[in-house]
Structures are given as C-alpha cells and as structure tokens.
Coordinates of N, CA, C and O in Angstrom, one line a residue:
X1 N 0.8 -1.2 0.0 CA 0.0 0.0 0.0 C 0.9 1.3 0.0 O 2.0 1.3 0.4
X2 N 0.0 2.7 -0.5 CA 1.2 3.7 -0.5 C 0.8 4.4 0.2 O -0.4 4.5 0.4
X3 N 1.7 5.1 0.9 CA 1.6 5.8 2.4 C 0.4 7.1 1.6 O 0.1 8.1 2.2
X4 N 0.0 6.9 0.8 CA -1.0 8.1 0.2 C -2.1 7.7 0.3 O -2.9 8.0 -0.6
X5 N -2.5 7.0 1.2 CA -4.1 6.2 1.9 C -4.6 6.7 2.7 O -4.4 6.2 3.8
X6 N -5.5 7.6 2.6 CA -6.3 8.3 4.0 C -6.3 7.0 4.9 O -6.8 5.9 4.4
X7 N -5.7 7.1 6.2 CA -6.7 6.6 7.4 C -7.0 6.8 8.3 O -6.1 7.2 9.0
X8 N -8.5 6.6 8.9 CA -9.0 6.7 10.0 C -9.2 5.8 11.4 O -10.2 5.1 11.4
X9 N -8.2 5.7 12.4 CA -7.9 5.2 13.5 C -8.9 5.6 14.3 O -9.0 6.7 14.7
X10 N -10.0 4.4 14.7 CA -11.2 4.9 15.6 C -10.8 3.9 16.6 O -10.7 2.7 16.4
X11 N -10.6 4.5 17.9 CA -10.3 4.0 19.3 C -11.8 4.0 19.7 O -12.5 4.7 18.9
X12 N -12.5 3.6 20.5 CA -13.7 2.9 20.4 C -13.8 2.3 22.3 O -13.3 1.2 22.8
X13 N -14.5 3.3 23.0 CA -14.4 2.8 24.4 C -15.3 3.7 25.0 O -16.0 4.6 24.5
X14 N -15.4 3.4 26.4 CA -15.9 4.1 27.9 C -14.7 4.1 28.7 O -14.3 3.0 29.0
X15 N -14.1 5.3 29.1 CA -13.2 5.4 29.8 C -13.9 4.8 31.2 O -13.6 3.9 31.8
X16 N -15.1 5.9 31.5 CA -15.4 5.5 33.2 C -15.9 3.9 33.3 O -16.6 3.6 34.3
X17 N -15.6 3.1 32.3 CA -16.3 1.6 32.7 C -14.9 0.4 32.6 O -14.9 -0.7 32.0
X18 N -13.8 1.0 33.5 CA -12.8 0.0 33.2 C -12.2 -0.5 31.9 O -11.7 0.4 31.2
X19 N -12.0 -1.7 31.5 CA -12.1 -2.5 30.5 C -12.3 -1.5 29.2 O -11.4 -1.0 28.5
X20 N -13.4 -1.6 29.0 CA -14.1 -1.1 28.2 C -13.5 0.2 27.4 O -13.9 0.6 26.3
X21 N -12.2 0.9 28.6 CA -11.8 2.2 28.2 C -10.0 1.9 27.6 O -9.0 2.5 27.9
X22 N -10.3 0.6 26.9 CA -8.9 -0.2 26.4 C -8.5 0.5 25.0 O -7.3 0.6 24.6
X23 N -9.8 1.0 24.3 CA -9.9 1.9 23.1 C -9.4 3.4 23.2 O -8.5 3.8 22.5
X24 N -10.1 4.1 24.1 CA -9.1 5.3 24.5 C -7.9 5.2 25.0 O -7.0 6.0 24.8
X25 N -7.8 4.0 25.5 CA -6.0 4.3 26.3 C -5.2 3.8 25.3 O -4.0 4.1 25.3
X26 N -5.7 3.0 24.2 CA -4.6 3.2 22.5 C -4.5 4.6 22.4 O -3.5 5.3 22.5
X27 N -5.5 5.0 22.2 CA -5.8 6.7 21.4 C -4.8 7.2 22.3 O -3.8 7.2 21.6
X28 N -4.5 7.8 23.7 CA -3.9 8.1 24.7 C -2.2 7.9 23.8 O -1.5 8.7 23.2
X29 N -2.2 6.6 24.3 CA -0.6 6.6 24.2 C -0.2 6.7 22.7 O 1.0 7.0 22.5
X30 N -1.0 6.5 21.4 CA -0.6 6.8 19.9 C 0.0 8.4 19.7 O 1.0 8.9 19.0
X31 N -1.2 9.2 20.9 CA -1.6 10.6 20.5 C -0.3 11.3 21.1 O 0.3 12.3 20.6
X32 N 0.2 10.4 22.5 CA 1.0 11.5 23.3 C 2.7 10.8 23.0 O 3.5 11.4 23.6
X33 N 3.1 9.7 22.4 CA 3.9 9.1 22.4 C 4.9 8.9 20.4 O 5.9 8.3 20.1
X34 N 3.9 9.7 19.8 CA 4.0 9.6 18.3 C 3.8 10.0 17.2 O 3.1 9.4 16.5
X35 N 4.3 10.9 16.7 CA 4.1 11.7 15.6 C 3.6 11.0 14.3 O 4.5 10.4 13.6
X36 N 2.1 11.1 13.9 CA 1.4 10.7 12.7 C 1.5 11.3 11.7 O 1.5 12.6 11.7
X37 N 1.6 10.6 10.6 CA 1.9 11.2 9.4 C 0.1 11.9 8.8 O -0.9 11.2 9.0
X38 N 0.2 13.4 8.0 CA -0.7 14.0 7.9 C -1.8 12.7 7.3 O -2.8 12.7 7.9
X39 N -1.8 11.9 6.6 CA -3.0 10.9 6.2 C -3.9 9.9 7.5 O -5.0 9.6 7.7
X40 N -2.9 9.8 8.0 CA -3.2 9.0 9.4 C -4.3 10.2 10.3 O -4.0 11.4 10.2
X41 N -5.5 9.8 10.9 CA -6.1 10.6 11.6 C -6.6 9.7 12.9 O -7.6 9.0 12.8
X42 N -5.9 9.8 14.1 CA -7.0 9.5 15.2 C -7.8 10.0 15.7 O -7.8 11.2 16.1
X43 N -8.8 9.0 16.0 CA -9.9 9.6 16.8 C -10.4 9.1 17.9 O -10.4 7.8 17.8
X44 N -10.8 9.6 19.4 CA -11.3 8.8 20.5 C -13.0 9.2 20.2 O -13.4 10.4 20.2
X45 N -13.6 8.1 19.9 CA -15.0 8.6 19.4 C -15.8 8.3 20.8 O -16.9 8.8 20.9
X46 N -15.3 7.4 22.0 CA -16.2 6.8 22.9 C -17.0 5.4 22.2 O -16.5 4.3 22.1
X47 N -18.2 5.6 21.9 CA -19.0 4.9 21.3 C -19.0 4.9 19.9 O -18.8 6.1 19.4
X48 N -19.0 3.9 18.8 CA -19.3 3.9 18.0 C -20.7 4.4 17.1 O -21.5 3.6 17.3
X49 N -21.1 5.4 16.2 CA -22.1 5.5 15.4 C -22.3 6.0 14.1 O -21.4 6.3 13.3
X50 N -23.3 6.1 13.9 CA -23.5 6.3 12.4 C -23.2 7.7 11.9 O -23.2 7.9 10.7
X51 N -23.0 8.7 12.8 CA -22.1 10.0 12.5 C -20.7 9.6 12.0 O -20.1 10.4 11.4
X52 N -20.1 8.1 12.1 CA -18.7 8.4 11.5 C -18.8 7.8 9.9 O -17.8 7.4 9.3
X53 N -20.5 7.8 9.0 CA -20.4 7.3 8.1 C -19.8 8.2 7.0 O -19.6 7.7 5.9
X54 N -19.7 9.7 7.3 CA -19.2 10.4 6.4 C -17.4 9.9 6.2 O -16.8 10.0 5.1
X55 N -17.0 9.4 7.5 CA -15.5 9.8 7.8 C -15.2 8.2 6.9 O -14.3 7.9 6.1
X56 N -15.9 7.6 7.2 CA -16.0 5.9 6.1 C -15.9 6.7 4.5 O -14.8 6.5 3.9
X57 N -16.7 7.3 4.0 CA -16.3 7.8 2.6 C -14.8 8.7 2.3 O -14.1 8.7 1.3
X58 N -14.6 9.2 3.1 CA -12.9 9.9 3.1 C -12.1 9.2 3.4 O -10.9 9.5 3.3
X59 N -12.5 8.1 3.8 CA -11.5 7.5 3.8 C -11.0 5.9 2.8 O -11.8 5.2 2.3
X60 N -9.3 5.5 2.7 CA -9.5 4.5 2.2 C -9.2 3.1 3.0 O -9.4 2.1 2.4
X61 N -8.6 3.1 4.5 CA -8.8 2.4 5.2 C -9.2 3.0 6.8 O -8.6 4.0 7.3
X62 N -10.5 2.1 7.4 CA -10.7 2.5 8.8 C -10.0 1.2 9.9 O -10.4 0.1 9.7
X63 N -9.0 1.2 10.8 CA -9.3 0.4 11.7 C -10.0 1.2 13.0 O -10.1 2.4 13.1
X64 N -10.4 0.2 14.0 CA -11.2 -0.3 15.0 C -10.1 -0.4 15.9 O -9.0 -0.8 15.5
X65 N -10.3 -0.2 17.4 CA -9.9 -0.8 18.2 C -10.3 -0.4 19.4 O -10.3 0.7 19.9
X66 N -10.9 -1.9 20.0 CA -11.9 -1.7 20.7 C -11.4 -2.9 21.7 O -10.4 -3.7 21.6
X67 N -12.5 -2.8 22.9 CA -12.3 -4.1 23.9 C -13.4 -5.2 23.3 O -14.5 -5.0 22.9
X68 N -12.6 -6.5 23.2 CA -13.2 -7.9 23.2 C -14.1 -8.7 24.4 O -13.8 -8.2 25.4
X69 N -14.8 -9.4 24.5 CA -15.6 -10.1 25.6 C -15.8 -11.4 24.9 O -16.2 -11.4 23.7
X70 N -15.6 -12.6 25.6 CA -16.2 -13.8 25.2 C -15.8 -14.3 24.4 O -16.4 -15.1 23.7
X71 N -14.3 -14.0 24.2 CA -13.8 -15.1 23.5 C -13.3 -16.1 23.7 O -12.9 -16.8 22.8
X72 N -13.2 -16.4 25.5 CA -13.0 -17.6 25.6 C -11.3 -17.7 25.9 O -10.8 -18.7 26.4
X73 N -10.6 -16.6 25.8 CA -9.2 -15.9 25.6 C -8.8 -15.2 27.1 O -9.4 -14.3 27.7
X74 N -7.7 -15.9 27.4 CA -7.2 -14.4 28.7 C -7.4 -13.3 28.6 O -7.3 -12.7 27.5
X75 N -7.7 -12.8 29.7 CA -7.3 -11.0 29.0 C -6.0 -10.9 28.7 O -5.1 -11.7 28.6
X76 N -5.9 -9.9 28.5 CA -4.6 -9.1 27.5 C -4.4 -10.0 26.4 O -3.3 -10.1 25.9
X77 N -5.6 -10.7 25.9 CA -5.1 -11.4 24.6 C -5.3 -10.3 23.2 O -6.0 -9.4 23.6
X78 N -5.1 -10.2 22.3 CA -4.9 -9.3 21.1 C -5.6 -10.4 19.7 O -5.2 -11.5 19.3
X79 N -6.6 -9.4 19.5 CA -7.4 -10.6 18.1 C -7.1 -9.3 16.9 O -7.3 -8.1 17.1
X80 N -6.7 -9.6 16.0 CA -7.3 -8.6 14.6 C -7.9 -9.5 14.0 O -7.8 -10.7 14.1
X81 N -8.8 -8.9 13.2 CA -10.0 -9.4 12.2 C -10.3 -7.9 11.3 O -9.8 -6.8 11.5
X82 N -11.3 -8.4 10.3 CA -11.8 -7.4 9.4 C -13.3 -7.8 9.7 O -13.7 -8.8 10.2
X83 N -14.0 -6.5 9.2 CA -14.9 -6.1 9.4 C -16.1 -7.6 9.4 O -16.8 -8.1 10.3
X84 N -15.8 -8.0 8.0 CA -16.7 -9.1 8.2 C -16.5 -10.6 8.7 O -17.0 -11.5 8.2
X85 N -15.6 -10.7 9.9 CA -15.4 -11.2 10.4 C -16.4 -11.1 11.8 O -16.7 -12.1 12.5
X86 N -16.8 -10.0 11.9 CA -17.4 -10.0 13.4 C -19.0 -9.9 12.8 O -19.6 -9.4 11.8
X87 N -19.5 -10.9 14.2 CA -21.3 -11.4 14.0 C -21.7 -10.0 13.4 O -21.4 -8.8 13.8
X88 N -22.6 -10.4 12.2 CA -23.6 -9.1 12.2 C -24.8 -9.0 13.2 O -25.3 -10.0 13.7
X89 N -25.4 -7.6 13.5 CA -26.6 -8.1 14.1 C -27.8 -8.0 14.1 O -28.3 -7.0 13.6
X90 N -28.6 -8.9 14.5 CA -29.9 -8.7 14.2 C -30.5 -7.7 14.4 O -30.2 -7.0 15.4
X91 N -31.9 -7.3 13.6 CA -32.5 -5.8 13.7 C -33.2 -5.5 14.9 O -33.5 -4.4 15.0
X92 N -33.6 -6.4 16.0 CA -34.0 -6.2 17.1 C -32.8 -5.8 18.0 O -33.0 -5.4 19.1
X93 N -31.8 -6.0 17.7 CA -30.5 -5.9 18.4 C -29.8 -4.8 18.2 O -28.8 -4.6 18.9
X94 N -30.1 -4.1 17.4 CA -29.2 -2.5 16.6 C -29.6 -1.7 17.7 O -30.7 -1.8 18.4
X95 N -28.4 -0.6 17.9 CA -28.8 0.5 18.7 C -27.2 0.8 18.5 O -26.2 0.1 18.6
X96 N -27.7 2.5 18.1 CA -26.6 3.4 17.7 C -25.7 4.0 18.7 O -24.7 4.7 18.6
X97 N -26.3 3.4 19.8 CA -24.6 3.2 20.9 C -24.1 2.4 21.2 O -23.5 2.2 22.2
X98 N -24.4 1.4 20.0 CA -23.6 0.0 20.4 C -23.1 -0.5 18.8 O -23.1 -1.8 18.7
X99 N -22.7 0.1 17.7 CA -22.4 0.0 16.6 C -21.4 -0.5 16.7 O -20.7 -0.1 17.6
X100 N -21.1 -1.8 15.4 CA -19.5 -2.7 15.6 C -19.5 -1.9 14.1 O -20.3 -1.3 13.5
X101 N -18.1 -2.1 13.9 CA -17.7 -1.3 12.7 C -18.2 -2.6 11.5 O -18.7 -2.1 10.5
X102 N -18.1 -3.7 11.6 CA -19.4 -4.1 10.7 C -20.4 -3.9 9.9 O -20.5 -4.0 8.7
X103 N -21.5 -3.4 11.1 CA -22.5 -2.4 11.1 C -22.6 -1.0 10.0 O -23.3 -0.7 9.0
X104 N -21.6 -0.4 10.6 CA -21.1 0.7 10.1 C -20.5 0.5 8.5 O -20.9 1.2 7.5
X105 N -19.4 -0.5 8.4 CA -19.4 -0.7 6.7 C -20.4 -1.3 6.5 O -20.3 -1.6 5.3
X106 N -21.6 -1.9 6.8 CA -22.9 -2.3 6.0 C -24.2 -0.6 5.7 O -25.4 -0.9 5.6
X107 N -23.9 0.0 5.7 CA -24.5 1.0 5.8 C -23.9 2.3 5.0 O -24.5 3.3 4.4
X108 N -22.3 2.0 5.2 CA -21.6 2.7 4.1 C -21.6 1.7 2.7 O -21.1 1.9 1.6
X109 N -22.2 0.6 3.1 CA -21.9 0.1 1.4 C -23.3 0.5 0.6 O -23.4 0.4 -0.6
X110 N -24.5 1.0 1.8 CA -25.7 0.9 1.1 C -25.3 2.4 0.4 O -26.2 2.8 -0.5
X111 N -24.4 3.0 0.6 CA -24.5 4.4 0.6 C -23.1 4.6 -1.0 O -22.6 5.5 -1.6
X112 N -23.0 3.3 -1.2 CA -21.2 3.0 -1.8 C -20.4 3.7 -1.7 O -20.0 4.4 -2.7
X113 N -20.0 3.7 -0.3 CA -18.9 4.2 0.3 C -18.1 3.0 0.3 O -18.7 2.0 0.6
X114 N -16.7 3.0 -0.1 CA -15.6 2.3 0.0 C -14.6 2.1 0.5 O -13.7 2.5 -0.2
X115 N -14.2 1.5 1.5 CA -13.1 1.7 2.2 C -12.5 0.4 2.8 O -13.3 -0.5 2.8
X116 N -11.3 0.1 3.2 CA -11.0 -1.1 3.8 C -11.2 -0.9 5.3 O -11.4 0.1 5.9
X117 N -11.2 -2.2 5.9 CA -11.2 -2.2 7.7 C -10.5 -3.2 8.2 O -10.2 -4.3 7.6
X118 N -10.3 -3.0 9.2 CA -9.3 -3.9 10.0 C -9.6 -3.5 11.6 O -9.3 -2.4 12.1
X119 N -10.2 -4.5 12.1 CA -10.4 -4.5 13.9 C -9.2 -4.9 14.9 O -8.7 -6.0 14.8
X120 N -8.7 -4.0 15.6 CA -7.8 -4.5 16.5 C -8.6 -4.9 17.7 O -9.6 -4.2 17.6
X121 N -8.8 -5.6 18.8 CA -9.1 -5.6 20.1 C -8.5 -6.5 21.1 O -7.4 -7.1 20.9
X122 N -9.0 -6.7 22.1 CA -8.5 -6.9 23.0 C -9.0 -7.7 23.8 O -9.4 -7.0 24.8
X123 N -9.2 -9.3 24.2 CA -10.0 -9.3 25.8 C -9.6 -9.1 26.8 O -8.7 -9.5 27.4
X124 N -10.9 -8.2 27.0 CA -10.8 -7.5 28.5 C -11.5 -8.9 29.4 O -12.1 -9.9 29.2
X125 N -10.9 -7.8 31.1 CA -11.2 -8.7 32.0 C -12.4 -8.2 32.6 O -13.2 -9.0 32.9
X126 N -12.5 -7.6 32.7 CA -13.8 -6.7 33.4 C -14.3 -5.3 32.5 O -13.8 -4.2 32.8
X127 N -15.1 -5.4 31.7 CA -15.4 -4.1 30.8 C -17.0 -3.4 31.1 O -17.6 -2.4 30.6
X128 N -17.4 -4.4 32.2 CA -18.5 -3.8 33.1 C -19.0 -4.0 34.4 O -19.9 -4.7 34.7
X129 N -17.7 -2.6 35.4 CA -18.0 -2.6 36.6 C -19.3 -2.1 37.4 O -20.1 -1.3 37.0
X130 N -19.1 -2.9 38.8 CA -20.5 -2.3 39.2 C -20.7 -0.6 39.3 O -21.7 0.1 39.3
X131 N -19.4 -0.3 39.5 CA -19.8 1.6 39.4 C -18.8 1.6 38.6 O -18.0 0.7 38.4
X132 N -18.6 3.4 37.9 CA -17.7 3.8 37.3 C -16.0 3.9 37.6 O -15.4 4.8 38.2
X133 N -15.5 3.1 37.3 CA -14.1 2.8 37.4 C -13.1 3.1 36.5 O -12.9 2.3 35.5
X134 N -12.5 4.3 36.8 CA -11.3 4.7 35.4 C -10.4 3.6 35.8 O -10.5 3.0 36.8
X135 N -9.4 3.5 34.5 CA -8.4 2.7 34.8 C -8.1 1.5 34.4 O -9.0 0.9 35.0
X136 N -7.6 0.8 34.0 CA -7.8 -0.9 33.1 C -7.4 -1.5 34.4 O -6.8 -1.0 35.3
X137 N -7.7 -2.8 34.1 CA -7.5 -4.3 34.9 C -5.8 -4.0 34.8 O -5.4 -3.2 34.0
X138 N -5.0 -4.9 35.7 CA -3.5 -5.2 35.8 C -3.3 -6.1 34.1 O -2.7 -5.6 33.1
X139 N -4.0 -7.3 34.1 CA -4.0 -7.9 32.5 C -3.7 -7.2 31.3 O -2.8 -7.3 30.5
X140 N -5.2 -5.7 31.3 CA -5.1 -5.5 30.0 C -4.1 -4.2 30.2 O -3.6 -3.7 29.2
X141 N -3.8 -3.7 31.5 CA -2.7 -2.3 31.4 C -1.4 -3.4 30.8 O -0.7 -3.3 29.8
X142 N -1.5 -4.1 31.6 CA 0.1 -4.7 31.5 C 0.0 -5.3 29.7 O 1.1 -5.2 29.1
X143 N -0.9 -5.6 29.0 CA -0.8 -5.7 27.5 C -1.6 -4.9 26.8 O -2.4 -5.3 26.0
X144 N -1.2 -3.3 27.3 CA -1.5 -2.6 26.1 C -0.3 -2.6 25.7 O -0.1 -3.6 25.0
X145 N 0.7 -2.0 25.9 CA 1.9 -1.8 24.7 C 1.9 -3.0 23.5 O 2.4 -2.9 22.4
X146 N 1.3 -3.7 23.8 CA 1.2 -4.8 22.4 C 0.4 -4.4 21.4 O 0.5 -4.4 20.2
X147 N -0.8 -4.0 22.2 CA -2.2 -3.9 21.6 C -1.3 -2.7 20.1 O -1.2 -2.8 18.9
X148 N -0.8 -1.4 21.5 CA 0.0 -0.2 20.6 C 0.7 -0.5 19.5 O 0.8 0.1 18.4
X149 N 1.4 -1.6 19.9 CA 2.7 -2.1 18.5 C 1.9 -2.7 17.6 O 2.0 -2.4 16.5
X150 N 0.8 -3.8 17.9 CA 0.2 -4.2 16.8 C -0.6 -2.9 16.2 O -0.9 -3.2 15.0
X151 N -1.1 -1.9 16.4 CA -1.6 -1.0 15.4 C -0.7 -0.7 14.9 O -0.8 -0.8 13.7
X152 N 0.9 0.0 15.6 CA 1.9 0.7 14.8 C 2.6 -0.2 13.8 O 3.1 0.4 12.9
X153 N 2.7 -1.5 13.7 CA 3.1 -2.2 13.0 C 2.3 -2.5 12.0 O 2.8 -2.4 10.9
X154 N 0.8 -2.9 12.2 CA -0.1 -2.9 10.5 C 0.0 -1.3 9.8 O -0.2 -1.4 8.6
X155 N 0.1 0.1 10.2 CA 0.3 1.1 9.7 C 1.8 0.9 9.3 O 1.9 1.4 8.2
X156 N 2.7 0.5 9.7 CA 3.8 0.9 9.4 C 4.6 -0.3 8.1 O 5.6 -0.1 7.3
X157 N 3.8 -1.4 8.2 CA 3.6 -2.3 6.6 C 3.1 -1.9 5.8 O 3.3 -2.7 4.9
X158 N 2.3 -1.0 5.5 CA 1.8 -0.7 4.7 C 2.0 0.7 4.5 O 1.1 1.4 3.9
X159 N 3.5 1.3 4.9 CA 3.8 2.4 4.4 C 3.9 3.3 4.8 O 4.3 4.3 4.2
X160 N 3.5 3.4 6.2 CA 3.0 4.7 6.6 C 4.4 5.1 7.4 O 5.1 4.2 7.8
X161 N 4.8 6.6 7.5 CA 6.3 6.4 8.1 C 5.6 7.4 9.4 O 5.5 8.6 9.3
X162 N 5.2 6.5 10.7 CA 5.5 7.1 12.4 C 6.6 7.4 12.8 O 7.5 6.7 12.7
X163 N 6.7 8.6 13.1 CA 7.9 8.6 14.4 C 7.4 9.2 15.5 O 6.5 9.9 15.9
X164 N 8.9 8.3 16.3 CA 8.6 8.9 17.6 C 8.5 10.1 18.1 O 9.3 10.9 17.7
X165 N 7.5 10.6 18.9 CA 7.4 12.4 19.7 C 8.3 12.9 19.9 O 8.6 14.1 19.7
X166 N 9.1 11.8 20.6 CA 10.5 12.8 21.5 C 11.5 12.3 20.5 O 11.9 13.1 19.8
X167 N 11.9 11.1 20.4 CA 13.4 11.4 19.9 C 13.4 11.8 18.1 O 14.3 12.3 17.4
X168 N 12.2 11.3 17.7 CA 11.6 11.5 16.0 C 12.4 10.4 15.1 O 12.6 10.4 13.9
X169 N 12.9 9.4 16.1 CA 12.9 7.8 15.4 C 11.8 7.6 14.4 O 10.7 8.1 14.6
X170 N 12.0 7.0 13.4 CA 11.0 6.6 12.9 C 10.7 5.3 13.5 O 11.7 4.8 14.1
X171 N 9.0 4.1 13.4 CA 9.0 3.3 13.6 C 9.2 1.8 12.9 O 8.2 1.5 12.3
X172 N 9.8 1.3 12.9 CA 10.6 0.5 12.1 C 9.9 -1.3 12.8 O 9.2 -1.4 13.8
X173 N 10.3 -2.4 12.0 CA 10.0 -3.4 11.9 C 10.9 -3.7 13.9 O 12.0 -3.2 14.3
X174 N 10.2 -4.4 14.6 CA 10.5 -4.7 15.4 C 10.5 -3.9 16.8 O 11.0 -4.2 17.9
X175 N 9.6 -2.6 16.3 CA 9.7 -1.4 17.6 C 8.7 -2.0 18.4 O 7.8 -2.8 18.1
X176 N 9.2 -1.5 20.1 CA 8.1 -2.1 21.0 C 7.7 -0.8 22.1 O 8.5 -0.2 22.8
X177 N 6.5 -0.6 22.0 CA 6.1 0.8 22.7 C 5.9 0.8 24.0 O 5.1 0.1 24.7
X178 N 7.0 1.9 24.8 CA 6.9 2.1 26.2 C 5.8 2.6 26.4 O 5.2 3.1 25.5
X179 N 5.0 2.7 27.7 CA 4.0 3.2 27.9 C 4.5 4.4 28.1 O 5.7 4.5 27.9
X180 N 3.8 5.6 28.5 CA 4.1 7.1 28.4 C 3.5 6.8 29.8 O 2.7 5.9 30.3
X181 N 4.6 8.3 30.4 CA 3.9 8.4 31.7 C 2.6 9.3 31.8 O 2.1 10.0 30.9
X182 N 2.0 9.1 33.3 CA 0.8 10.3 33.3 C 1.2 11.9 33.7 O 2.0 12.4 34.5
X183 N 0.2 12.4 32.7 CA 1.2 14.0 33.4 C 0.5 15.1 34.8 O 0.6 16.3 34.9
X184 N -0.2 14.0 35.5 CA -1.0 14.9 36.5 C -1.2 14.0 37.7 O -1.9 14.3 38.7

C-alpha cells in the first residue's frame, strides 16, 4: 500500500467503565507518544455511530480498536480481524450506541462508500464494573503496549512512516512501545 491512503484510527471505548476504556487508552498513548503522518487521523470517538459514516467515505482504510468479551481468551489477549469477520446483528439488536464497525461498513456500502477495515481488540477482563471505574484491569494495562505495537506495525507495513514524539525515530520493523507516563 502507499503511504497516500487516508486513514482513520477509531479508538472505540468508555473510559469511566474499566475495560471497556482499552480503546481510549490506544488513542492516549498513539496521541502523546507519536508523531502521525498528515493521512493517518486518530480519533477517540467513545462509542461507535452512524455519525462516523461520512468519515468511512474519506476514507481508504478504517481500523477499529476496541475491547473484546467472550472469546473464551485471557485477557490481555490481542485478536485482529476485518470487518466481516465480526457477527452481524440482528434488527432487534441494533442501537446506535452500540455499533460494531461491521455495522457501520454495511450501511456505508448501502450508501457505496468504500473503504478497507481492519479490527484491533483486545480481551478484556472486566469491561462492566458495578460503578464507574477509570483505569484498566493489571492484565489489559500490562498488555496494552502490544495492543499499541500491533496498530503501529499494520500502519507501518503498509507504508506509513510514524515517528517517535520525543526522539523522532522513525517506527521501524521490530519497535516495541513504552508506555508514556501520566502527566497529573
């Protein structure tokens, strides 16, 4: 692919529900740890919906990356898939705060919007506490930096040239991402 591919990086979470906020804390450390090249665009959307079907037509690849459940997998396990890989769902089951990017390319195709996708996620261990809980499980904090390297590495096979914030390394075949500290 040539690094002349719009794409759109949608981090996909609830910060205040644990787990669940595995999507923002990609976004987090991409945003504060990484200099993107102008085609690359992240976004922390929270929830997924049908507001991002414009951002599906500007673009020529979307990934996903979201928290996993039920796969049967440890947490801090790491799945990619493409869009039509994940269940579609039934029409009693749709609700536009709960959109899988699936969904989302079946709705940009009614519209023939074209784009590629690719899902990063994650199983989580807890992605719905009994009250609001910032902060990931020990499992999935301790395997985000994978989660990070596997996004920076499918963008960076296919052309895209990252560098580092601070030292402006570029990211190269084999980089492995420190976490960034908090600044407050």
């Amino acid at each position: 692919m040539s690094s002349a591919e719009r794409v759109i990086v949608i981090c996909v979470g609830n910060r205040l529900m644990m787990d669940d906020g595995v999507g923002p804390a990609v976004y987090d450390e991409l945003a504060k740890a990484y200099l993107m090249p102008p085609e690359v665009e992240l976004l922390d959307v929270g929830c997924m919906s049908l507001d991002m079907l414009s951002r599906v037509d500007e673009a020529d690849l979307v990934i996903s990356v979201d928290a996993l459940d039920g796969t049967g997998e440890e947490a801090g396990t790491i799945f990619s898939f493409t869009p039509d890989d994940m269940a579609r769902r039934s029409f009693g089951a749709q609700s536009l705060h709960d959109l899988r990017l699936a969904d989302l390319f079946d709705a940009a195709a009614l519209l023939d919007y074209e784009a590629e996708g690719r899902c990063f996620g994650m199983q989580v261990e807890n992605r719905s506490p009994e009250s609001v809980t910032i902060g990931l499980s020990k499992p999935v904090y301790d395997a985000l930096p994978l989660l990070v390297d596997t996004v920076l590495a499918f963008l960076t096979e296919r052309g895209h040239v990252i560098r580092d914030a601070k030292a402006g390394d570029a990211v190269t075949f084999g980089w492995h991402h420190v976490m960034t500290p908090d600044e407050g």
